[in-house]
């Protein structure tokens, strides 16, 4: 083997080792955790007992949170898709000379602390805040209705936090579309709506797929929004896992729940990619 | 290394390719090519896309490694020499100007790598030659296509390479600019006296600039010679069709002697000079360029003693200013092209006019019928 | 075209843009609130849910809250260290993936993609499981945070640099070789300067990911407190307004970098 051929191995080695040691192997440890004897504790130590019942326990104990996570994340992703598509479309085709500025505005929140921004939502949605007052005034909310500690606040927070992850891939795929294609569709008797549905939308599918994945996956595992903007009634699976580690030290249950979440997400993603892939061909 | 000394002293050396072959995984780009480019000439490799001309050029530059065969510069073999060790420079198809460097630094790049003194003065002189002195501090993206082309030329030329390779250097320019640059390139080549090897698919460009053209097709050289030679006496149907337009008419050899070959064309005998007849027996294609075809209304005299055919009918008339281009349907069904200068001697002939057709025998050529009559014809831009 | 049609057309043309601007407003409202609250005079009240009055105190006394500035400094330090490591490792990997062929390349591409497609809570628990299983649960701290941050920044670096490298015209390197630059000189004079903007973008992204991370860090930090962990802690009790000062400063710095970079890259083609 020549030196040139070996170069590739040397270049990839450090990254491969790092990801292998600290990303891939930990999954194995997690899997081992999920099969721990639940009697173990931080003090007495843990041992693998191949107790598959941990999974059944996890699903029984945390079923509502698990279900709620997927439901919130799915809804937040759908809202992100609509809002993100409008914004990405506006930047790509309508912003003109303001295009770069608008892109910067999309990226900028990325660089401002996630937690600090989420806390500021707490302020915006506060019980005596402007939004709640207005909604009460127009009777969308009742006299003492509130937004904080409701699913609305948690989902709004999720939408807000992961919107840039939706906009950027959407913009990247929309930007590549040749504007003349849409004009050609118009020339060939397609109404603007049909032109969009038959030309723009199918061509932006890679962005739609990437954006929904990048939004859904982190949203499903998130617990910050549920914690800061919600109440115990909005707890998501992330909250449960976090508490199992830090409060109870129940590594077996935490592991089992993490693995369950991962399996559900991987399955959902695979089904989604397959369906999105065939739609793209239509 | 007396030869290296010779090269630096400026005496030019010829470029010689011997049995050069390049095979890729799925096809052979260049097949056992033999070629000698004399020092100081403007040489064009002409052919349609995929004919192997760019691969040949890249092997000379050292950017592709030949599968077999050799490349010599004078007596030195450079077949496997690294590109940065060859006294050969390239003007790339899309210029490949370094976007992060300004024009001055782009042009100075090669000199700096060789540790030449006095870089700034040389760069200024070179920029003056291509008339871009005022733009030295600009970045490539701030320049027009034509300007970028001249920067690319300056960047290569400043190194005084023994061979300058030009890969479709004018392909990205519009027609008008291209004409201007063709003349400019030829002027610069004459001025600096270097060997230029120019790759192009544009036959007009090759004929305008080159001293010698090699027409390539399917990885081999079909024919090599001066532009006039190739145009007037093509040896294959590919060359005949690829360089300009031509009429190829089927015929059968009726007899041959040392001076002429006589061919029977649908009952009419025509003669072709022996040195233009590339077959001496069987059937063949009689070729005649459209501007050599003379027309006259039926029965009127044509002032050229030559091959005379009757029974044509004009089926199309295109007036293009300097000339009128006719299509004439011959009795055997084929349509011949005939271009006539608008000298004003005669009114333009109308569609449907019955005409006689003639040409001087010394302009005709004869190709073997085994060759594809349409080879090289589709490429016309 | 009559007036009504024209109005309809105008609305149609601008509707999407308006929608887009509304979404931008949605994205920026919290940041505006953060900036506003950095001037909030909160001295007389523990209630953070209202603007009580304008003051510069939060800015002049940024480090007032106990432990906050230490946490910020720690996060900056971790961010820099993780960024440097992830950028170097990721850039090397990007070169390997774009420029070299080796056995297991597609597996490597998958391995690099996966961290971006895994929920943080799962990656965090896995890493914690590893540290516990290897008997390092007592040593959770700066080192384990660093390990975790490099791990999740790495993928983003590889993807960013790879994109830049894949878009690089190979002719430029060939042109350099043609102009007497050896392989090494070609790399340093042409390849590296042209990939540098991608590397810089990757580093910037890494730093912000690292600085901002909470979920993975929280599981693997032991007793060490980073800035997001500090914010999380005070969020339960009462947020000092200085947190908003830090948020504002971060926003302004990043805006400065992004806008500055945009102006620098735009100047060149704009003049053409």
PDB file of N, CA, C and O in Angstrom, chain C residues 5 67 96 132 138 141 154 212 215 236:
ATOM      1  N   UNK C   5     -57.558  44.264  -9.467  1.00  0.00           N
ATOM      2  CA  UNK C   5     -56.629  43.184  -9.847  1.00  0.00           C
ATOM      3  C   UNK C   5     -55.213  43.518  -9.412  1.00  0.00           C
ATOM      4  O   UNK C   5     -54.478  42.662  -8.940  1.00  0.00           O
ATOM      5  N   UNK C  67     -21.267  33.500  41.252  1.00  0.00           N
ATOM      6  CA  UNK C  67     -20.885  32.344  40.427  1.00  0.00           C
ATOM      7  C   UNK C  67     -21.179  32.488  38.951  1.00  0.00           C
ATOM      8  O   UNK C  67     -20.751  31.646  38.170  1.00  0.00           O
ATOM      9  N   UNK C  96     -10.154  13.653   4.514  1.00  0.00           N
ATOM     10  CA  UNK C  96     -10.119  12.215   4.235  1.00  0.00           C
ATOM     11  C   UNK C  96     -11.343  11.799   3.433  1.00  0.00           C
ATOM     12  O   UNK C  96     -11.241  11.074   2.451  1.00  0.00           O
ATOM     13  N   UNK C 132     -19.739   5.855  33.865  1.00  0.00           N
ATOM     14  CA  UNK C 132     -20.023   5.095  35.069  1.00  0.00           C
ATOM     15  C   UNK C 132     -19.462   3.677  34.931  1.00  0.00           C
ATOM     16  O   UNK C 132     -18.807   3.151  35.832  1.00  0.00           O
ATOM     17  N   UNK C 138     -16.815   9.329  39.444  1.00  0.00           N
ATOM     18  CA  UNK C 138     -16.315  10.316  40.392  1.00  0.00           C
ATOM     19  C   UNK C 138     -15.515  11.417  39.722  1.00  0.00           C
ATOM     20  O   UNK C 138     -15.219  12.440  40.334  1.00  0.00           O
ATOM     21  N   UNK C 141     -16.469  16.082  35.165  1.00  0.00           N
ATOM     22  CA  UNK C 141     -16.046  17.464  35.337  1.00  0.00           C
ATOM     23  C   UNK C 141     -15.594  18.030  34.001  1.00  0.00           C
ATOM     24  O   UNK C 141     -16.102  17.630  32.953  1.00  0.00           O
ATOM     25  N   UNK C 154     -17.997  17.631  16.519  1.00  0.00           N
ATOM     26  CA  UNK C 154     -17.226  17.024  15.440  1.00  0.00           C
ATOM     27  C   UNK C 154     -18.044  16.856  14.152  1.00  0.00           C
ATOM     28  O   UNK C 154     -17.615  17.243  13.062  1.00  0.00           O
ATOM     29  N   UNK C 212     -23.499  26.697  24.323  1.00  0.00           N
ATOM     30  CA  UNK C 212     -24.930  26.667  24.556  1.00  0.00           C
ATOM     31  C   UNK C 212     -25.446  25.344  25.108  1.00  0.00           C
ATOM     32  O   UNK C 212     -26.589  25.255  25.515  1.00  0.00           O
ATOM     33  N   UNK C 215     -28.206  19.938  27.819  1.00  0.00           N
ATOM     34  CA  UNK C 215     -28.708  18.603  28.145  1.00  0.00           C
ATOM     35  C   UNK C 215     -27.576  17.599  28.335  1.00  0.00           C
ATOM     36  O   UNK C 215     -27.517  16.895  29.355  1.00  0.00           O
ATOM     37  N   UNK C 236     -34.983  28.178  38.455  1.00  0.00           N
ATOM     38  CA  UNK C 236     -35.905  27.641  39.441  1.00  0.00           C
ATOM     39  C   UNK C 236     -36.173  28.660  40.551  1.00  0.00           C
ATOM     40  O   UNK C 236     -37.222  28.640  41.174  1.00  0.00           O
TER      41      UNK C 236
END
